[in-house]
């Protein structure tokens, strides 16, 4: 009996030294693997007791010359710094990019160009270098609508309070086109009906359009005497704001047209064919 127990104990000791259990199998590890050496991957995917080289790109960064390739070549923590090109969206394909949609990249992205100069990327006929037309658009993208004499050689475009105006001066030789009624027709003819003889409807607008031109001589505005009262030409409505000068109006039906005197920003009624001391007429954009 003693000899049997000794033999069993000796066998167990030998198996243990070989990393085996008494049934000849390797003991189970906590991570589910087998074997006396932990050479397999851990449950989180890492390798126990080893250093992951991460492939050819791992390891310390070796500084080099930065090139535009999407890689931090000079090891400064920045990629392609000062090497990318600004590209601008060109949806209308006129060769000019819109500054509202910009990408910095090494290579040209599809639908983008390097030349900036479009303020309306939906219209190929609008962009820097385009000849300005009288159409209530900023065709050449310089920030001024219908400028450069687009609406007439003697008309100066001004943007006042975010609205487009045309200050059109009378010129020599003298002719009969200085009539107040003719001025209204001239404004309506601009840009396919997108302008009208100016109707200053607030004190602020009246002041701004006066300051934009200055001078003591008058400019026709779109108020007239009709149907027993002063009415705007565009809608035949009576004004809710007026800025008559001292003692004005004093003519009514006998002086049915109205001029603006910019130096004092006041109105004066006068005969429609009386162009004395009159500079011209002011047109303003028609609201959509």
Coordinates of C-alpha atoms in Angstrom, one line a residue:
X1 CA 0.0 0.0 0.0
X2 CA 2.8 2.4 0.8
X3 CA 4.6 1.5 -2.4
X4 CA 1.5 2.3 -4.5
X5 CA 1.1 5.7 -2.9
X6 CA 4.8 6.5 -3.5
X7 CA 4.5 5.6 -7.2
X8 CA 1.4 7.8 -7.6
X9 CA 3.1 10.8 -6.0
X10 CA 6.2 10.3 -8.1
X11 CA 4.2 10.3 -11.3
X12 CA 2.3 13.5 -10.3
X13 CA 5.6 15.3 -9.6
X14 CA 7.0 14.3 -13.0
X15 CA 3.8 15.5 -14.8
X16 CA 3.8 18.8 -12.9
X17 CA 7.4 19.4 -13.9
X18 CA 6.4 19.0 -17.6
X19 CA 3.6 21.5 -17.3
X20 CA 0.9 18.7 -17.5
X21 CA -1.9 17.6 -15.4
X22 CA -2.4 14.2 -14.1
X23 CA -4.5 13.4 -17.2
X24 CA -1.7 14.5 -19.5
X25 CA -3.3 17.8 -20.6
X26 CA -1.8 21.2 -20.3
X27 CA -3.4 23.4 -17.6
X28 CA -5.9 26.0 -18.7
X29 CA -4.9 29.7 -18.4
X30 CA -7.1 32.5 -17.2
X31 CA -7.4 33.9 -20.7
X32 CA -8.5 30.6 -22.1
X33 CA -5.2 29.6 -23.7
X34 CA -3.0 26.7 -23.0
X35 CA 0.7 26.1 -22.5
X36 CA 3.3 27.1 -20.0
X37 CA 4.4 30.2 -22.1
X38 CA 2.0 33.1 -22.7
X39 CA 2.9 33.7 -26.3
X40 CA -0.7 34.2 -27.7
X41 CA -2.7 37.4 -28.0
X42 CA -4.5 38.7 -25.0
X43 CA -8.2 39.2 -24.9
X44 CA -7.9 42.9 -26.0
X45 CA -5.9 42.1 -29.1
X46 CA -2.5 43.1 -27.8
X47 CA 0.5 40.8 -27.4
X48 CA 1.6 40.1 -23.8
X49 CA 5.3 40.6 -23.0
X50 CA 6.1 42.1 -26.5
X51 CA 6.5 45.5 -28.3
X52 CA 4.2 46.1 -31.3
X53 CA 6.3 47.6 -34.1
X54 CA 3.1 48.7 -35.9
X55 CA 4.6 48.0 -39.3
X56 CA 7.0 50.0 -41.5
X57 CA 5.6 53.4 -40.5
X58 CA 5.8 53.0 -36.8
X59 CA 8.6 53.9 -34.5
X60 CA 10.3 57.3 -34.0
X61 CA 9.6 60.0 -36.7
X62 CA 12.7 60.9 -38.7
X63 CA 12.5 64.6 -39.8
X64 CA 12.8 65.3 -43.4
X65 CA 11.7 68.0 -45.9
X66 CA 8.0 68.7 -45.8
X67 CA 6.2 68.1 -49.0
X68 CA 2.5 68.3 -49.9
X69 CA 1.5 64.7 -49.6
X70 CA -0.8 64.4 -46.5
X71 CA 2.1 63.3 -44.3
X72 CA 3.9 65.1 -41.5
X73 CA 7.3 64.8 -43.2
X74 CA 9.2 67.2 -40.9
X75 CA 7.8 65.7 -37.6
X76 CA 6.5 69.0 -36.3
X77 CA 2.9 67.8 -35.7
X78 CA 1.6 69.6 -38.7
X79 CA 0.7 68.2 -42.1
X80 CA 1.5 70.1 -45.3
X81 CA 1.8 73.4 -43.6
X82 CA 2.2 76.4 -45.9
X83 CA 2.2 74.1 -48.9
X84 CA -1.5 73.6 -49.8
X85 CA -3.3 75.7 -52.4
X86 CA -6.6 77.4 -51.8
X87 CA -9.2 76.2 -54.3
X88 CA -12.6 77.9 -54.8
X89 CA -15.9 76.4 -55.8
X90 CA -16.9 77.0 -59.5
X91 CA -20.4 75.7 -59.8
X92 CA -21.3 77.8 -62.9
X93 CA -18.1 76.7 -64.6
X94 CA -17.1 80.2 -65.7
X95 CA -13.5 79.7 -64.5
X96 CA -14.0 82.0 -61.5
X97 CA -14.3 80.7 -57.9
X98 CA -16.7 81.7 -55.2
X99 CA -15.1 82.8 -51.9
X100 CA -17.9 81.3 -49.9
X101 CA -16.7 77.7 -50.6
X102 CA -13.0 77.2 -50.2
X103 CA -10.8 74.1 -49.8
X104 CA -7.1 73.9 -49.0
X105 CA -5.5 70.9 -50.8
X106 CA -2.4 69.7 -52.5
X107 CA -4.3 68.8 -55.7
X108 CA -7.2 70.4 -57.4
X109 CA -10.5 69.0 -56.1
X110 CA -13.2 68.3 -58.7
X111 CA -15.4 71.4 -59.3
X112 CA -12.9 73.9 -57.8
X113 CA -10.6 76.4 -59.4
X114 CA -7.6 78.4 -58.2
X115 CA -8.8 81.8 -59.5
X116 CA -11.1 83.8 -57.2
X117 CA -13.6 86.3 -58.5
X118 CA -17.2 85.1 -58.5
X119 CA -19.9 86.7 -56.3
X120 CA -22.8 84.6 -57.8
X121 CA -21.7 81.1 -58.5
X122 CA -25.1 80.2 -60.0
X123 CA -24.7 82.6 -63.0
X124 CA -21.8 82.2 -65.4
X125 CA -22.4 85.8 -66.7
X126 CA -21.4 87.3 -63.3
X127 CA -17.8 87.6 -62.2
X128 CA -14.8 90.0 -62.0
X129 CA -14.0 91.3 -65.4
X130 CA -17.5 91.1 -66.7
X131 CA -19.0 94.2 -68.3
X132 CA -21.6 95.7 -66.1
X133 CA -25.1 95.8 -67.4
X134 CA -28.2 97.8 -66.3
X135 CA -30.1 94.9 -64.7
X136 CA -30.0 95.5 -61.0
X137 CA -27.2 92.9 -60.7
X138 CA -23.6 93.4 -59.6
X139 CA -22.2 91.8 -62.8
X140 CA -18.6 92.6 -62.2
X141 CA -18.6 91.8 -58.5
X142 CA -17.2 95.1 -57.4
X143 CA -19.9 95.7 -54.7
X144 CA -21.8 98.3 -56.7
X145 CA -24.9 97.5 -58.7
X146 CA -25.2 99.0 -62.3
X147 CA -22.2 101.2 -62.0
X148 CA -19.8 102.6 -64.6
X149 CA -22.6 104.3 -66.6
X150 CA -24.4 101.0 -67.2
X151 CA -27.8 102.7 -67.0
X152 CA -26.7 105.8 -68.9
X153 CA -23.7 107.9 -69.5
X154 CA -24.9 110.6 -67.2
X155 CA -26.2 108.3 -64.4
X156 CA -24.1 107.5 -61.4
X157 CA -24.8 104.4 -59.4
X158 CA -24.9 104.6 -55.6
X159 CA -25.8 102.1 -52.9
X160 CA -27.6 103.8 -50.1
X161 CA -28.9 101.9 -47.1
X162 CA -28.5 98.6 -48.9
X163 CA -30.6 99.8 -51.9
X164 CA -29.6 100.7 -55.5
X165 CA -30.0 104.2 -56.8
X166 CA -29.2 106.0 -60.0
X167 CA -28.5 109.7 -59.9
X168 CA -29.1 110.9 -63.5
X169 CA -28.0 114.4 -64.4
X170 CA -29.3 116.6 -67.2
X171 CA -26.8 117.7 -69.7
X172 CA -26.3 120.1 -72.5
X173 CA -27.5 120.9 -75.1
X174 CA -30.8 121.8 -73.5
X175 CA -33.8 119.8 -74.5
X176 CA -37.3 119.0 -73.4
X177 CA -36.4 115.8 -71.5
X178 CA -36.1 117.7 -68.2
X179 CA -39.9 117.4 -67.5
X180 CA -40.8 115.8 -64.2
X181 CA -43.1 113.4 -65.9
X182 CA -40.4 112.4 -68.4
X183 CA -38.1 111.7 -65.5
X184 CA -40.5 109.2 -64.1
X185 CA -40.7 107.4 -67.5
X186 CA -36.9 107.4 -67.8
X187 CA -36.6 105.6 -64.5
X188 CA -39.2 103.0 -65.3
X189 CA -37.4 102.3 -68.6
X190 CA -34.2 101.3 -66.8
X191 CA -33.4 97.6 -66.3
X192 CA -36.6 96.4 -67.7
X193 CA -38.8 98.2 -65.2
X194 CA -36.7 97.4 -62.1
X195 CA -36.3 101.1 -61.2
X196 CA -38.7 103.9 -60.4
X197 CA -38.5 107.7 -59.7
X198 CA -37.3 107.8 -56.1
X199 CA -39.9 107.7 -53.3
X200 CA -38.3 108.6 -50.0
X201 CA -40.7 107.0 -47.5
X202 CA -38.8 107.6 -44.3
X203 CA -36.8 110.4 -42.8
X204 CA -33.7 108.2 -42.8
X205 CA -34.0 107.4 -46.4
X206 CA -34.6 111.0 -47.3
X207 CA -31.5 112.1 -45.4
X208 CA -29.3 109.4 -46.8
X209 CA -30.2 110.0 -50.5
X210 CA -29.6 113.7 -49.9
X211 CA -26.2 113.2 -48.3
X212 CA -25.2 110.9 -51.2
X213 CA -25.4 113.7 -53.7
X214 CA -25.3 117.0 -51.9
X215 CA -25.5 120.3 -53.7
X216 CA -28.2 123.0 -53.6
X217 CA -29.9 122.3 -56.9
X218 CA -33.0 120.1 -57.0
X219 CA -33.6 116.5 -58.2
X220 CA -37.0 115.2 -59.3
X221 CA -38.6 112.6 -56.9
X222 CA -41.7 110.4 -57.4
X223 CA -44.4 112.5 -55.7
X224 CA -47.0 114.4 -57.6
X225 CA -50.4 116.2 -57.2
X226 CA -53.2 113.9 -58.5
X227 CA -56.8 113.3 -57.6
X228 CA -56.9 116.1 -55.1
X229 CA -53.8 115.1 -53.1
X230 CA -50.1 114.3 -53.1
X231 CA -49.5 110.7 -54.2
X232 CA -46.6 108.5 -55.1
X233 CA -46.4 107.8 -58.8
X234 CA -45.7 104.0 -58.4
X235 CA -48.9 103.1 -56.5
X236 CA -51.0 106.3 -56.4
X237 CA -50.9 106.1 -52.5
X238 CA -50.7 109.2 -50.3
X239 CA -47.3 109.4 -48.5
X240 CA -47.1 108.5 -44.8
X241 CA -44.0 110.7 -44.5
X242 CA -43.3 114.1 -46.0
X243 CA -40.4 116.6 -45.7
X244 CA -41.7 119.8 -47.1
X245 CA -39.5 122.9 -46.9
X246 CA -40.7 126.1 -45.1
X247 CA -43.9 127.4 -46.7
X248 CA -44.2 124.3 -49.0
X249 CA -46.2 123.0 -50.8
X250 CA -47.7 126.2 -52.1
X251 CA -48.8 125.4 -55.7
X252 CA -50.7 122.1 -55.6
X253 CA -52.3 121.5 -59.0
X254 CA -50.4 124.5 -60.4
X255 CA -47.1 122.9 -59.4
X256 CA -47.9 119.2 -59.5
X257 CA -44.3 117.8 -59.5
X258 CA -41.8 117.7 -56.6
X259 CA -38.1 118.2 -56.2
X260 CA -35.7 117.2 -53.5
X261 CA -33.2 119.9 -52.4
X262 CA -30.3 117.9 -51.0
X263 CA -28.4 120.6 -49.1
X264 CA -31.4 120.9 -46.8
X265 CA -33.0 117.5 -47.4
X266 CA -36.4 119.1 -48.0
X267 CA -39.1 119.0 -50.7
X268 CA -40.5 121.7 -53.0
X269 CA -43.4 121.6 -55.4
X270 CA -42.9 123.1 -58.8
X271 CA -44.2 123.0 -62.3
X272 CA -43.3 119.8 -64.1
X273 CA -41.7 121.6 -67.0
X274 CA -39.7 124.0 -64.8
X275 CA -36.2 122.7 -64.9
X276 CA -34.6 125.9 -63.6
X277 CA -32.1 125.1 -60.8
X278 CA -32.7 121.4 -61.4
X279 CA -29.8 118.9 -61.6
X280 CA -31.6 115.8 -62.7
X281 CA -33.6 112.9 -61.3
X282 CA -33.1 110.0 -58.9
X283 CA -34.2 106.5 -59.6
X284 CA -34.4 103.8 -57.0
X285 CA -34.7 100.0 -57.3
X286 CA -38.2 98.6 -57.2
X287 CA -38.8 96.0 -54.4
X288 CA -39.5 92.5 -55.7

